[in-house]
Short mmCIF file of C-alpha atoms and ligand atoms in Angstrom, two decimals:
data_model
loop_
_atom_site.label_atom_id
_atom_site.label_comp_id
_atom_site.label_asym_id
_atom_site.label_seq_id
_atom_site.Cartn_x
_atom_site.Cartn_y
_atom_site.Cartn_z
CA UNK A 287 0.00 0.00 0.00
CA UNK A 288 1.34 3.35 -1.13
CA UNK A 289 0.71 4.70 2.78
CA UNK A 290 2.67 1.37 4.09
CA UNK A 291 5.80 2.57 1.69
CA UNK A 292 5.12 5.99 2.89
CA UNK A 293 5.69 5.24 6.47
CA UNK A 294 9.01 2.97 5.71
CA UNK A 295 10.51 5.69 4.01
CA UNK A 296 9.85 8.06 6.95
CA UNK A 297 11.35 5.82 8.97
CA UNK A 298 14.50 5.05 6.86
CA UNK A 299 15.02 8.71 6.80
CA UNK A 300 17.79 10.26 9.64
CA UNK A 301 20.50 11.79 7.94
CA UNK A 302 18.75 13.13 5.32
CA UNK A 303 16.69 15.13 7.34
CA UNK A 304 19.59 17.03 8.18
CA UNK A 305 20.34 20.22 6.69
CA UNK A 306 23.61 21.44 8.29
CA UNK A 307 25.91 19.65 10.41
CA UNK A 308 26.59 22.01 13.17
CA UNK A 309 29.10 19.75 15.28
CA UNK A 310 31.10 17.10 13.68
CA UNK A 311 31.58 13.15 15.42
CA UNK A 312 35.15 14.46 15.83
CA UNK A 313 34.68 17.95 17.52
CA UNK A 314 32.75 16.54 20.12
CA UNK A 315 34.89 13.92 20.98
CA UNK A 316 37.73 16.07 21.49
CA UNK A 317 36.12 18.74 23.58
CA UNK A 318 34.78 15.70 25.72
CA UNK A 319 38.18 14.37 26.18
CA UNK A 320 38.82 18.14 27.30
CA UNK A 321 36.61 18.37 29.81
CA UNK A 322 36.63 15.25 31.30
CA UNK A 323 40.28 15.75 32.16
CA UNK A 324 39.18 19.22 33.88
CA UNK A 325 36.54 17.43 35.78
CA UNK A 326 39.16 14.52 36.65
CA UNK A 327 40.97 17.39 38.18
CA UNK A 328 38.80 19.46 40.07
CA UNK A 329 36.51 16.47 41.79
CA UNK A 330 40.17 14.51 42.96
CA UNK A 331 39.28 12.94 46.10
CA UNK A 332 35.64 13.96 46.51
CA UNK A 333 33.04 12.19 46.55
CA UNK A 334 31.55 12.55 42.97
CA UNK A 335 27.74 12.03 41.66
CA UNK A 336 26.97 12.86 38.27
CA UNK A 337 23.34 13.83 37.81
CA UNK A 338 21.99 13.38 34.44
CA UNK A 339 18.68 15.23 33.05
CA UNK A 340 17.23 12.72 31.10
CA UNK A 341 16.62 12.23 28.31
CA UNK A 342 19.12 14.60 26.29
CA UNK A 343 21.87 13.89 28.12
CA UNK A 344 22.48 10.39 28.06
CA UNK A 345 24.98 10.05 25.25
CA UNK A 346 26.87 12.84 26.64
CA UNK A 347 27.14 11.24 29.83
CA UNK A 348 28.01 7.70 28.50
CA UNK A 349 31.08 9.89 26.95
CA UNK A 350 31.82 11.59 29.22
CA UNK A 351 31.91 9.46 32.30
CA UNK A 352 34.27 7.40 30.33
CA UNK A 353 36.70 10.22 30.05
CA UNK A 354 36.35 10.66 34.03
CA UNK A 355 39.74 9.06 35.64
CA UNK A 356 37.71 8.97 38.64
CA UNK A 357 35.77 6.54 40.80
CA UNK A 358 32.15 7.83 40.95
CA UNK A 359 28.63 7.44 40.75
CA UNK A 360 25.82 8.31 38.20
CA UNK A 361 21.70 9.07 38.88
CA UNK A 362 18.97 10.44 36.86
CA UNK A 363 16.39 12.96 36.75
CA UNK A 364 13.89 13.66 34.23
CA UNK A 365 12.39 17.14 33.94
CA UNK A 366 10.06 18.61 31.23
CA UNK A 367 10.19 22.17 29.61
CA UNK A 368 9.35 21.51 26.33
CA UNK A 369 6.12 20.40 24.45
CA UNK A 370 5.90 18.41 21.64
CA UNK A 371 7.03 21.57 19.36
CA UNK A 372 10.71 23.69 19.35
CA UNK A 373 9.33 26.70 21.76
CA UNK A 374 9.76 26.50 25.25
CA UNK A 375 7.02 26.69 27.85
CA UNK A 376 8.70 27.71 30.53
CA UNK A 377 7.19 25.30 33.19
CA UNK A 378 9.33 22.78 34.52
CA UNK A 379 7.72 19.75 35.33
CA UNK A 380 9.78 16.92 37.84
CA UNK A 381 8.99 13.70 35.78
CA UNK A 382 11.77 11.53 37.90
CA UNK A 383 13.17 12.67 40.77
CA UNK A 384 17.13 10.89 42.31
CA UNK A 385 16.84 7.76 43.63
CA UNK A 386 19.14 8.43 46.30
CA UNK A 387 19.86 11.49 48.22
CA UNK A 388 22.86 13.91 47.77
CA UNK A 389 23.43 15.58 51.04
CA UNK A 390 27.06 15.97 51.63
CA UNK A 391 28.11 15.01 48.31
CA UNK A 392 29.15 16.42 45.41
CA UNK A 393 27.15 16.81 42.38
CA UNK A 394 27.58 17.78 39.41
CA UNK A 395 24.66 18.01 37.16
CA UNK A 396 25.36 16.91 33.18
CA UNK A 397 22.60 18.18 30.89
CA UNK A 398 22.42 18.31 26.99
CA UNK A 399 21.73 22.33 26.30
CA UNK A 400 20.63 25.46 28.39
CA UNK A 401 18.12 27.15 26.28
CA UNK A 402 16.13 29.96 28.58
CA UNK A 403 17.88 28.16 31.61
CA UNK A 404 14.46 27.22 33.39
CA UNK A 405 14.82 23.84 33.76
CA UNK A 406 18.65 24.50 35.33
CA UNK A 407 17.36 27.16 37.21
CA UNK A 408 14.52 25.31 38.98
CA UNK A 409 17.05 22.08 39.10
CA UNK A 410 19.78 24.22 41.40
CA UNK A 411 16.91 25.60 43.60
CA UNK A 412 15.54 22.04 44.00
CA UNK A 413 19.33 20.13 44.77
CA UNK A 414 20.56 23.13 46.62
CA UNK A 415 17.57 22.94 49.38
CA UNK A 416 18.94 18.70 49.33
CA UNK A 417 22.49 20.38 51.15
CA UNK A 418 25.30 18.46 49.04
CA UNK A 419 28.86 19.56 49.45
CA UNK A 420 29.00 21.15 46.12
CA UNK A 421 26.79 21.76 43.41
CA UNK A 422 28.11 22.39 39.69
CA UNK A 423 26.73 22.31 35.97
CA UNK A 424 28.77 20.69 33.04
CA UNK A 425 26.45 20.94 30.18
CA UNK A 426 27.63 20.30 26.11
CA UNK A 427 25.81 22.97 24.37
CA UNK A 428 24.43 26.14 25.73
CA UNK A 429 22.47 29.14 23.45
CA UNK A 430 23.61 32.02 25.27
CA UNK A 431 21.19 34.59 23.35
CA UNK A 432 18.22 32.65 24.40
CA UNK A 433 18.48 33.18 28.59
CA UNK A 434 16.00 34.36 30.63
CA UNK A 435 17.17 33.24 33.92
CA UNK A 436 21.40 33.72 34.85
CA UNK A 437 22.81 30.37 34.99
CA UNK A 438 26.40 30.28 36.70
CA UNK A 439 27.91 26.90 34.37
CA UNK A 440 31.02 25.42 35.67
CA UNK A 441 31.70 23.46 32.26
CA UNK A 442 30.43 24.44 28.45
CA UNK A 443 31.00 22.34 25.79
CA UNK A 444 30.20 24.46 22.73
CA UNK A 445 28.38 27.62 22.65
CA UNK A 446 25.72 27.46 19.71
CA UNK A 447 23.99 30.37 17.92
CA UNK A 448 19.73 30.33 18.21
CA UNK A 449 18.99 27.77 16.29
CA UNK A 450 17.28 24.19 17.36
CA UNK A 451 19.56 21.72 16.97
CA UNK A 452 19.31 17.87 17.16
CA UNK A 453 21.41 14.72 17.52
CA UNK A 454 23.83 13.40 19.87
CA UNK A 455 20.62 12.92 22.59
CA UNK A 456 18.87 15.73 21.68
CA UNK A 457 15.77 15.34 19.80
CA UNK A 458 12.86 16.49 17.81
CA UNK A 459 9.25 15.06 18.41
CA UNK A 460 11.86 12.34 20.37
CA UNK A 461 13.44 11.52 16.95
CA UNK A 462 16.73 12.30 16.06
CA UNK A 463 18.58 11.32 19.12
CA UNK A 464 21.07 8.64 17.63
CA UNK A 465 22.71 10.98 14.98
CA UNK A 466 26.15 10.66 15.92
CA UNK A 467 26.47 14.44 15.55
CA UNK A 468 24.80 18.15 16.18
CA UNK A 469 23.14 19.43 13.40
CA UNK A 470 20.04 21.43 12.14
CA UNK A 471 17.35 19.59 10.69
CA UNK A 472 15.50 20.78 6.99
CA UNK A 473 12.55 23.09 7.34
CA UNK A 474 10.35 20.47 5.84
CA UNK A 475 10.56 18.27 8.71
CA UNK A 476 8.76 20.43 11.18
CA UNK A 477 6.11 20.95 8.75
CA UNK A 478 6.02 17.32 8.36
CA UNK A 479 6.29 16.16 12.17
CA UNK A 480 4.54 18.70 13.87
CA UNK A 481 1.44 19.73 11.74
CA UNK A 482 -0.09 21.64 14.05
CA UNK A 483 3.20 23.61 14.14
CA UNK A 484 3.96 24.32 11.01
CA UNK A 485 6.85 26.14 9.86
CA UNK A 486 8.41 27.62 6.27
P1 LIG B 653 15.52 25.47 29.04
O1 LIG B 653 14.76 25.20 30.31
O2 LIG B 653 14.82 26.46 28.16
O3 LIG B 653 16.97 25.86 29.30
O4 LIG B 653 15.44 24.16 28.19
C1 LIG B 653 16.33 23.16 28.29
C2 LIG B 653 15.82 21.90 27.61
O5 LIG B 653 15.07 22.18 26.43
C3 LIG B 653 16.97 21.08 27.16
O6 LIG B 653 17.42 20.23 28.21
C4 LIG B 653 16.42 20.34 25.97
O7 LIG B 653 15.75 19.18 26.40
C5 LIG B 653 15.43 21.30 25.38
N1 LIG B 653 16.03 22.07 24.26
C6 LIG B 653 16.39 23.37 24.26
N2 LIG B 653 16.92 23.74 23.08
C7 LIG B 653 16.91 22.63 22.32
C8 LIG B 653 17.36 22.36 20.96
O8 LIG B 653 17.89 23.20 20.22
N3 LIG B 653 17.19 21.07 20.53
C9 LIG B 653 16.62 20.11 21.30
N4 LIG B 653 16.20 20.32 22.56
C10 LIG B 653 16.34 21.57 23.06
MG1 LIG B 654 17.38 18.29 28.56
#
């Protein structure tokens, strides 16, 4: 059936939804290796819990833990900002809270991209009332331009211009997430994906 075929070639499609790589396999890789050697250093001898916002962040954390000469632990929480569309709301929702808790410890929190800095801001309030020793952001990609709330980062992996970007965990409509790189996907897909949304 021609909508059977349809569907099979939507679903074959990845990298050719992909207008612009943005960040290449290589780039990020090497500014991982970078920072997990300035993490290494800093959390020497402390007690270290990486906190990952799911579910962006979960390649960068596989990657980056790796590059983390240290003995240390890993937990999860899942937070929502976003709808199914590219604008944020604003509201942060907890969807998953830690599974253990953090007082006296040090955490650092790994997340994908600070857009408006919402969900960050509401995280810090929420972890700092928990009393750990120290609490600190590493975070891959940030959009400076786009703030609304002042974010103090301890690590940035790449600072990006405005644009919505997908790949390497981050998504679009939850698709996208295994490209092995950052890039910009074609107009034409959010008209396509998001109908309600439509854009040029
Ligand atoms: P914030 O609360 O506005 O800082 O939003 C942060 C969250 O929005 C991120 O953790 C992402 O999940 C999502 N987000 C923001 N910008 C992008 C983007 O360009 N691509 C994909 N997700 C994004
Ligand atoms: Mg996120």
């Amino acid at each position: 059936m021609a909508a059977e075929r349809e569907t099979d070639q939507k679903k074959k499609r990845l990298h050719e939804d992909v207008e612009r790589v943005l960040i290449d396999e290589a780039s990020l890789h090497a500014r991982l290796s970078e920072m997990g050697a300035a993490i290494t250093a800093e959390y020497t001898d402390k007690d270290l819990l990486l906190v990952a916002v799911l579910k962006g962040s979960v390649l960068f954390l596989a990657d980056l833990m790796r590059r983390i000469a240290l003995p240390h632990e890993i937990d999860f929480m899942a937070t929502s900002s976003y709808g199914a569309g590219v604008a944020s709301s604003g509201v942060v929702r907890i969807l998953k809270d830690l599974n253990k808790p953090i007082a006296g410890r040090h955490v650092l929190i790994v997340e994908d991209i600070i857009d408006s800095g919402n969900t960050l801001a509401y995280l810090m309030g929420l972890l700092e009332a928990r009393n750990p020793a120290s609490l600190e952001i590493v975070t891959l990609l940030d959009k400076p331009d786009r703030r609304e709330v002042d974010i103090d980062v301890a690590w940035t992996g790449f600072s990006i211009p405005n644009e919505f970007v997908v790949g390497y965990g981050l998504d679009y409509n939850e698709r996208y997430r295994n490209l092995p790189y950052i890039g910009i996907l074609k107009p034409s897909v959010y008209a396509e994906l998001d109908p309600e949304n439509p854009t040029e």
